[in-house]
Amino acid sequence: MLSTIKYPAERLNLLFSMPGYSEFYFNVDHGYLEGLVRGFKAGILTSADYVNLAQCETLEDLKLHLQTTDYGNFLANETGPLTISTIDDKLKAKLLTEFHYFRNHAFEPLATFLNFITYSYMIDNVILLITGTLHQRPIAELVPKCHPLGSFEQMEAVSIASNPTELFNAILVDTPLAAFFQDCLSENDLDEMNIEIMRNKLYKSYLEAFYKFCEKQGGTTAEIMRPILEFEADRRAFIITINSFGTELSKDDREKLYPTCGKLYPEGLHLLANADDYEQVKCVADYYAEYKAVFEGVGSGTGEKTLEDAFFEHEVKLNVLAFNNQFHFGVFYAYVKLKEQECRNIVWIAECISQRHRTKINNYIPIF
């Protein structure tokens, strides 16, 4: 077919429009940033790095060991005694700097993809501020606890809203979260139960929109992001179910909170909606090989792996696999999530050192 086309430009246009050939022109707009994120990925801490960190006696020792990694002198300006919160803030600030560089140099549709990554942090920030305000905490104390990847201009005004409709109309209507808020609008007062329902409805809309966006991109991006977002949707369904036991949330209301873009949809979600205890949730997981393995690794004794840790481990595996393919956006999502896990690991080790609680210091989740 190509040989029948006379002009080279027309031939190229046809080639680029054929499915499966996106890798030919991916590098034109996105090659530099993909190469950069793969370079950053090479700086993620290895198992050997964690062994060294776990042997530290003080937070100053931890700082010295981190200086020998890609983190370099990121704590150099901290002259006073090191605290856990300082380390956590600096880790997030370094990730934020890297992410902003990606975002500022991205062309569409990568720019929109990177924006989608920030929306989950925005949701968490909004919920944190509303919950803190409900407990009479000053806004000046709450804002520093928000994740910097999810900050937006109207964030501090969230505390003035008394119900979801007011929150939307006065504040969130001009933010990216507006698109996810349609199912959350109600006149109900923002008590703890309604706040948690709002969080889950926002996440449901967000994950379904992100999944649809990735499917629209097609190619390797859809292929890589599909299992990652399916897992995220199913993890939320499992957690919502377990957390709802012993609450006033009805089974019908519970089912409305489940994201519908996971492997559990539709039969698994219906089974979860009718589950009455943890064992029944575990029985639902048994129908799905990857989730059966996750639940089998969980123990109830002291020092044994929690369900949350088992989910984090599985998430790390999926995100590491994203780097095995080229010419796709999934590496940016995977890098942010792996760095987030790395931050949790470092903070965990720092907490154990600070509290002299070394028996649990190795309960981190290694990445490479």
PDB file of N, CA and C in Angstrom, residues 77-144:
ATOM      1  N   ASN A  77      21.399  21.528  54.075  1.00  0.00           N
ATOM      2  CA  ASN A  77      21.060  22.810  54.690  1.00  0.00           C
ATOM      3  C   ASN A  77      20.415  22.672  56.067  1.00  0.00           C
ATOM      4  N   GLU A  78      20.236  21.433  56.534  1.00  0.00           N
ATOM      5  CA  GLU A  78      19.621  21.219  57.856  1.00  0.00           C
ATOM      6  C   GLU A  78      20.716  21.237  58.918  1.00  0.00           C
ATOM      7  N   THR A  79      20.826  22.360  59.598  1.00  0.00           N
ATOM      8  CA  THR A  79      21.918  22.519  60.574  1.00  0.00           C
ATOM      9  C   THR A  79      21.546  21.993  61.959  1.00  0.00           C
ATOM     10  N   GLY A  80      20.256  22.077  62.318  1.00  0.00           N
ATOM     11  CA  GLY A  80      19.831  21.619  63.641  1.00  0.00           C
ATOM     12  C   GLY A  80      19.714  20.108  63.690  1.00  0.00           C
ATOM     13  N   PRO A  81      19.268  19.583  64.828  1.00  0.00           N
ATOM     14  CA  PRO A  81      19.058  18.128  64.939  1.00  0.00           C
ATOM     15  C   PRO A  81      18.023  17.649  63.918  1.00  0.00           C
ATOM     16  N   LEU A  82      18.331  16.554  63.267  1.00  0.00           N
ATOM     17  CA  LEU A  82      17.435  16.014  62.242  1.00  0.00           C
ATOM     18  C   LEU A  82      16.176  15.425  62.886  1.00  0.00           C
ATOM     19  N   THR A  83      15.029  15.643  62.248  1.00  0.00           N
ATOM     20  CA  THR A  83      13.785  15.036  62.708  1.00  0.00           C
ATOM     21  C   THR A  83      13.184  14.209  61.572  1.00  0.00           C
ATOM     22  N   ILE A  84      12.270  13.312  61.929  1.00  0.00           N
ATOM     23  CA  ILE A  84      11.620  12.469  60.920  1.00  0.00           C
ATOM     24  C   ILE A  84      10.835  13.332  59.928  1.00  0.00           C
ATOM     25  N   SER A  85      10.128  14.336  60.461  1.00  0.00           N
ATOM     26  CA  SER A  85       9.297  15.180  59.593  1.00  0.00           C
ATOM     27  C   SER A  85      10.151  15.961  58.599  1.00  0.00           C
ATOM     28  N   THR A  86      11.330  16.389  59.026  1.00  0.00           N
ATOM     29  CA  THR A  86      12.252  17.101  58.123  1.00  0.00           C
ATOM     30  C   THR A  86      12.696  16.186  56.985  1.00  0.00           C
ATOM     31  N   ILE A  87      13.075  14.954  57.325  1.00  0.00           N
ATOM     32  CA  ILE A  87      13.503  13.994  56.306  1.00  0.00           C
ATOM     33  C   ILE A  87      12.364  13.735  55.327  1.00  0.00           C
ATOM     34  N   ASP A  88      11.150  13.522  55.863  1.00  0.00           N
ATOM     35  CA  ASP A  88       9.977  13.255  55.028  1.00  0.00           C
ATOM     36  C   ASP A  88       9.702  14.425  54.079  1.00  0.00           C
ATOM     37  N   ASP A  89       9.755  15.644  54.632  1.00  0.00           N
ATOM     38  CA  ASP A  89       9.496  16.840  53.807  1.00  0.00           C
ATOM     39  C   ASP A  89      10.519  16.984  52.696  1.00  0.00           C
ATOM     40  N   LYS A  90      11.788  16.734  53.001  1.00  0.00           N
ATOM     41  CA  LYS A  90      12.851  16.881  52.006  1.00  0.00           C
ATOM     42  C   LYS A  90      12.765  15.806  50.917  1.00  0.00           C
ATOM     43  N   LEU A  91      12.360  14.602  51.306  1.00  0.00           N
ATOM     44  CA  LEU A  91      12.178  13.526  50.327  1.00  0.00           C
ATOM     45  C   LEU A  91      11.076  13.900  49.338  1.00  0.00           C
ATOM     46  N   LYS A  92       9.963  14.414  49.886  1.00  0.00           N
ATOM     47  CA  LYS A  92       8.845  14.813  49.022  1.00  0.00           C
ATOM     48  C   LYS A  92       9.226  15.993  48.142  1.00  0.00           C
ATOM     49  N   ALA A  93      10.000  16.924  48.704  1.00  0.00           N
ATOM     50  CA  ALA A  93      10.411  18.106  47.935  1.00  0.00           C
ATOM     51  C   ALA A  93      11.291  17.715  46.745  1.00  0.00           C
ATOM     52  N   LYS A  94      12.155  16.714  46.953  1.00  0.00           N
ATOM     53  CA  LYS A  94      13.023  16.256  45.853  1.00  0.00           C
ATOM     54  C   LYS A  94      12.187  15.615  44.745  1.00  0.00           C
ATOM     55  N   LEU A  95      11.204  14.782  45.140  1.00  0.00           N
ATOM     56  CA  LEU A  95      10.310  14.166  44.151  1.00  0.00           C
ATOM     57  C   LEU A  95       9.506  15.230  43.418  1.00  0.00           C
ATOM     58  N   LEU A  96       9.047  16.240  44.147  1.00  0.00           N
ATOM     59  CA  LEU A  96       8.263  17.319  43.551  1.00  0.00           C
ATOM     60  C   LEU A  96       9.075  18.069  42.497  1.00  0.00           C
ATOM     61  N   THR A  97      10.339  18.344  42.797  1.00  0.00           N
ATOM     62  CA  THR A  97      11.216  19.044  41.849  1.00  0.00           C
ATOM     63  C   THR A  97      11.361  18.247  40.554  1.00  0.00           C
ATOM     64  N   GLU A  98      11.576  16.939  40.693  1.00  0.00           N
ATOM     65  CA  GLU A  98      11.711  16.079  39.512  1.00  0.00           C
ATOM     66  C   GLU A  98      10.410  16.044  38.714  1.00  0.00           C
ATOM     67  N   PHE A  99       9.298  15.899  39.425  1.00  0.00           N
ATOM     68  CA  PHE A  99       8.000  15.810  38.743  1.00  0.00           C
ATOM     69  C   PHE A  99       7.678  17.109  38.008  1.00  0.00           C
ATOM     70  N   HIS A 100       7.935  18.244  38.639  1.00  0.00           N
ATOM     71  CA  HIS A 100       7.665  19.534  37.995  1.00  0.00           C
ATOM     72  C   HIS A 100       8.508  19.702  36.736  1.00  0.00           C
ATOM     73  N   TYR A 101       9.721  19.168  36.756  1.00  0.00           N
ATOM     74  CA  TYR A 101      10.557  19.249  35.553  1.00  0.00           C
ATOM     75  C   TYR A 101       9.904  18.466  34.420  1.00  0.00           C
ATOM     76  N   PHE A 102       9.429  17.237  34.724  1.00  0.00           N
ATOM     77  CA  PHE A 102       8.714  16.448  33.705  1.00  0.00           C
ATOM     78  C   PHE A 102       7.507  17.221  33.179  1.00  0.00           C
ATOM     79  N   ARG A 103       6.716  17.733  34.117  1.00  0.00           N
ATOM     80  CA  ARG A 103       5.452  18.382  33.744  1.00  0.00           C
ATOM     81  C   ARG A 103       5.698  19.644  32.918  1.00  0.00           C
ATOM     82  N   ASN A 104       6.697  20.423  33.278  1.00  0.00           N
ATOM     83  CA  ASN A 104       6.957  21.686  32.583  1.00  0.00           C
ATOM     84  C   ASN A 104       7.512  21.489  31.176  1.00  0.00           C
ATOM     85  N   HIS A 105       8.049  20.309  30.904  1.00  0.00           N
ATOM     86  CA  HIS A 105       8.635  20.055  29.589  1.00  0.00           C
ATOM     87  C   HIS A 105       7.807  19.074  28.761  1.00  0.00           C
ATOM     88  N   ALA A 106       6.628  18.725  29.246  1.00  0.00           N
ATOM     89  CA  ALA A 106       5.815  17.712  28.568  1.00  0.00           C
ATOM     90  C   ALA A 106       4.903  18.324  27.511  1.00  0.00           C
ATOM     91  N   PHE A 107       4.768  17.620  26.397  1.00  0.00           N
ATOM     92  CA  PHE A 107       3.772  17.950  25.379  1.00  0.00           C
ATOM     93  C   PHE A 107       2.528  17.106  25.631  1.00  0.00           C
ATOM     94  N   GLU A 108       1.413  17.525  25.041  1.00  0.00           N
ATOM     95  CA  GLU A 108       0.214  16.677  25.098  1.00  0.00           C
ATOM     96  C   GLU A 108       0.434  15.432  24.237  1.00  0.00           C
ATOM     97  N   PRO A 109      -0.137  14.266  24.602  1.00  0.00           N
ATOM     98  CA  PRO A 109      -1.026  14.042  25.743  1.00  0.00           C
ATOM     99  C   PRO A 109      -0.301  13.679  27.044  1.00  0.00           C
ATOM    100  N   LEU A 110       1.048  13.681  27.017  1.00  0.00           N
ATOM    101  CA  LEU A 110       1.798  13.356  28.235  1.00  0.00           C
ATOM    102  C   LEU A 110       1.490  14.352  29.357  1.00  0.00           C
ATOM    103  N   ALA A 111       1.313  15.633  29.000  1.00  0.00           N
ATOM    104  CA  ALA A 111       1.026  16.649  30.020  1.00  0.00           C
ATOM    105  C   ALA A 111      -0.251  16.310  30.789  1.00  0.00           C
ATOM    106  N   THR A 112      -1.298  15.902  30.057  1.00  0.00           N
ATOM    107  CA  THR A 112      -2.557  15.513  30.712  1.00  0.00           C
ATOM    108  C   THR A 112      -2.354  14.258  31.556  1.00  0.00           C
ATOM    109  N   PHE A 113      -1.561  13.310  31.065  1.00  0.00           N
ATOM    110  CA  PHE A 113      -1.268  12.088  31.814  1.00  0.00           C
ATOM    111  C   PHE A 113      -0.602  12.433  33.152  1.00  0.00           C
ATOM    112  N   LEU A 114       0.361  13.335  33.109  1.00  0.00           N
ATOM    113  CA  LEU A 114       1.054  13.745  34.345  1.00  0.00           C
ATOM    114  C   LEU A 114       0.096  14.479  35.294  1.00  0.00           C
ATOM    115  N   ASN A 115      -0.813  15.266  34.725  1.00  0.00           N
ATOM    116  CA  ASN A 115      -1.823  15.926  35.563  1.00  0.00           C
ATOM    117  C   ASN A 115      -2.679  14.898  36.289  1.00  0.00           C
ATOM    118  N   PHE A 116      -3.048  13.831  35.579  1.00  0.00           N
ATOM    119  CA  PHE A 116      -3.861  12.777  36.197  1.00  0.00           C
ATOM    120  C   PHE A 116      -3.151  12.184  37.419  1.00  0.00           C
ATOM    121  N   ILE A 117      -1.840  12.059  37.346  1.00  0.00           N
ATOM    122  CA  ILE A 117      -1.080  11.509  38.475  1.00  0.00           C
ATOM    123  C   ILE A 117      -1.285  12.377  39.724  1.00  0.00           C
ATOM    124  N   THR A 118      -1.362  13.698  39.535  1.00  0.00           N
ATOM    125  CA  THR A 118      -1.480  14.606  40.696  1.00  0.00           C
ATOM    126  C   THR A 118      -2.877  14.598  41.312  1.00  0.00           C
ATOM    127  N   TYR A 119      -3.896  14.183  40.560  1.00  0.00           N
ATOM    128  CA  TYR A 119      -5.273  14.307  41.052  1.00  0.00           C
ATOM    129  C   TYR A 119      -5.532  13.461  42.299  1.00  0.00           C
ATOM    130  N   SER A 120      -4.898  12.292  42.389  1.00  0.00           N
ATOM    131  CA  SER A 120      -5.113  11.456  43.580  1.00  0.00           C
ATOM    132  C   SER A 120      -4.586  12.152  44.834  1.00  0.00           C
ATOM    133  N   TYR A 121      -3.469  12.880  44.683  1.00  0.00           N
ATOM    134  CA  TYR A 121      -2.905  13.603  45.829  1.00  0.00           C
ATOM    135  C   TYR A 121      -3.788  14.805  46.188  1.00  0.00           C
ATOM    136  N   MET A 122      -4.397  15.422  45.174  1.00  0.00           N
ATOM    137  CA  MET A 122      -5.342  16.514  45.431  1.00  0.00           C
ATOM    138  C   MET A 122      -6.527  16.023  46.262  1.00  0.00           C
ATOM    139  N   ILE A 123      -7.052  14.854  45.883  1.00  0.00           N
ATOM    140  CA  ILE A 123      -8.187  14.281  46.620  1.00  0.00           C
ATOM    141  C   ILE A 123      -7.798  14.050  48.077  1.00  0.00           C
ATOM    142  N   ASP A 124      -6.627  13.442  48.300  1.00  0.00           N
ATOM    143  CA  ASP A 124      -6.171  13.188  49.671  1.00  0.00           C
ATOM    144  C   ASP A 124      -6.014  14.489  50.457  1.00  0.00           C
ATOM    145  N   ASN A 125      -5.494  15.533  49.797  1.00  0.00           N
ATOM    146  CA  ASN A 125      -5.314  16.821  50.472  1.00  0.00           C
ATOM    147  C   ASN A 125      -6.644  17.444  50.876  1.00  0.00           C
ATOM    148  N   VAL A 126      -7.616  17.402  49.968  1.00  0.00           N
ATOM    149  CA  VAL A 126      -8.944  17.967  50.269  1.00  0.00           C
ATOM    150  C   VAL A 126      -9.550  17.249  51.471  1.00  0.00           C
ATOM    151  N   ILE A 127      -9.476  15.912  51.460  1.00  0.00           N
ATOM    152  CA  ILE A 127     -10.048  15.119  52.562  1.00  0.00           C
ATOM    153  C   ILE A 127      -9.312  15.392  53.865  1.00  0.00           C
ATOM    154  N   LEU A 128      -7.989  15.509  53.806  1.00  0.00           N
ATOM    155  CA  LEU A 128      -7.194  15.797  55.015  1.00  0.00           C
ATOM    156  C   LEU A 128      -7.602  17.138  55.626  1.00  0.00           C
ATOM    157  N   LEU A 129      -7.784  18.158  54.765  1.00  0.00           N
ATOM    158  CA  LEU A 129      -8.150  19.485  55.260  1.00  0.00           C
ATOM    159  C   LEU A 129      -9.555  19.496  55.864  1.00  0.00           C
ATOM    160  N   ILE A 130     -10.496  18.808  55.211  1.00  0.00           N
ATOM    161  CA  ILE A 130     -11.872  18.772  55.727  1.00  0.00           C
ATOM    162  C   ILE A 130     -11.909  18.030  57.064  1.00  0.00           C
ATOM    163  N   THR A 131     -11.217  16.887  57.127  1.00  0.00           N
ATOM    164  CA  THR A 131     -11.201  16.097  58.359  1.00  0.00           C
ATOM    165  C   THR A 131     -10.539  16.870  59.495  1.00  0.00           C
ATOM    166  N   GLY A 132      -9.424  17.534  59.183  1.00  0.00           N
ATOM    167  CA  GLY A 132      -8.726  18.329  60.196  1.00  0.00           C
ATOM    168  C   GLY A 132      -9.591  19.461  60.722  1.00  0.00           C
ATOM    169  N   THR A 133     -10.315  20.122  59.814  1.00  0.00           N
ATOM    170  CA  THR A 133     -11.207  21.218  60.213  1.00  0.00           C
ATOM    171  C   THR A 133     -12.334  20.692  61.097  1.00  0.00           C
ATOM    172  N   LEU A 134     -12.840  19.498  60.770  1.00  0.00           N
ATOM    173  CA  LEU A 134     -13.901  18.870  61.573  1.00  0.00           C
ATOM    174  C   LEU A 134     -13.441  18.646  63.011  1.00  0.00           C
ATOM    175  N   HIS A 135     -12.142  18.378  63.176  1.00  0.00           N
ATOM    176  CA  HIS A 135     -11.580  18.150  64.510  1.00  0.00           C
ATOM    177  C   HIS A 135     -10.978  19.415  65.111  1.00  0.00           C
ATOM    178  N   GLN A 136     -11.402  20.585  64.584  1.00  0.00           N
ATOM    179  CA  GLN A 136     -10.993  21.883  65.138  1.00  0.00           C
ATOM    180  C   GLN A 136      -9.490  22.154  65.045  1.00  0.00           C
ATOM    181  N   ARG A 137      -8.846  21.587  64.039  1.00  0.00           N
ATOM    182  CA  ARG A 137      -7.404  21.840  63.866  1.00  0.00           C
ATOM    183  C   ARG A 137      -7.222  23.095  63.010  1.00  0.00           C
ATOM    184  N   PRO A 138      -6.313  24.003  63.376  1.00  0.00           N
ATOM    185  CA  PRO A 138      -6.098  25.218  62.576  1.00  0.00           C
ATOM    186  C   PRO A 138      -5.551  24.887  61.195  1.00  0.00           C
ATOM    187  N   ILE A 139      -6.003  25.646  60.190  1.00  0.00           N
ATOM    188  CA  ILE A 139      -5.625  25.392  58.804  1.00  0.00           C
ATOM    189  C   ILE A 139      -4.115  25.540  58.595  1.00  0.00           C
ATOM    190  N   ALA A 140      -3.494  26.438  59.360  1.00  0.00           N
ATOM    191  CA  ALA A 140      -2.046  26.654  59.247  1.00  0.00           C
ATOM    192  C   ALA A 140      -1.264  25.417  59.669  1.00  0.00           C
ATOM    193  N   GLU A 141      -1.854  24.612  60.537  1.00  0.00           N
ATOM    194  CA  GLU A 141      -1.214  23.384  60.981  1.00  0.00           C
ATOM    195  C   GLU A 141      -1.428  22.243  59.984  1.00  0.00           C
ATOM    196  N   LEU A 142      -2.567  22.308  59.266  1.00  0.00           N
ATOM    197  CA  LEU A 142      -2.930  21.228  58.350  1.00  0.00           C
ATOM    198  C   LEU A 142      -2.220  21.313  56.997  1.00  0.00           C
ATOM    199  N   VAL A 143      -2.080  22.528  56.460  1.00  0.00           N
ATOM    200  CA  VAL A 143      -1.535  22.704  55.109  1.00  0.00           C
ATOM    201  C   VAL A 143      -0.136  22.084  54.952  1.00  0.00           C
ATOM    202  N   PRO A 144       0.782  22.253  55.921  1.00  0.00           N
ATOM    203  CA  PRO A 144       2.102  21.627  55.757  1.00  0.00           C
ATOM    204  C   PRO A 144       2.047  20.097  55.695  1.00  0.00           C
TER     205      PRO A 144
END
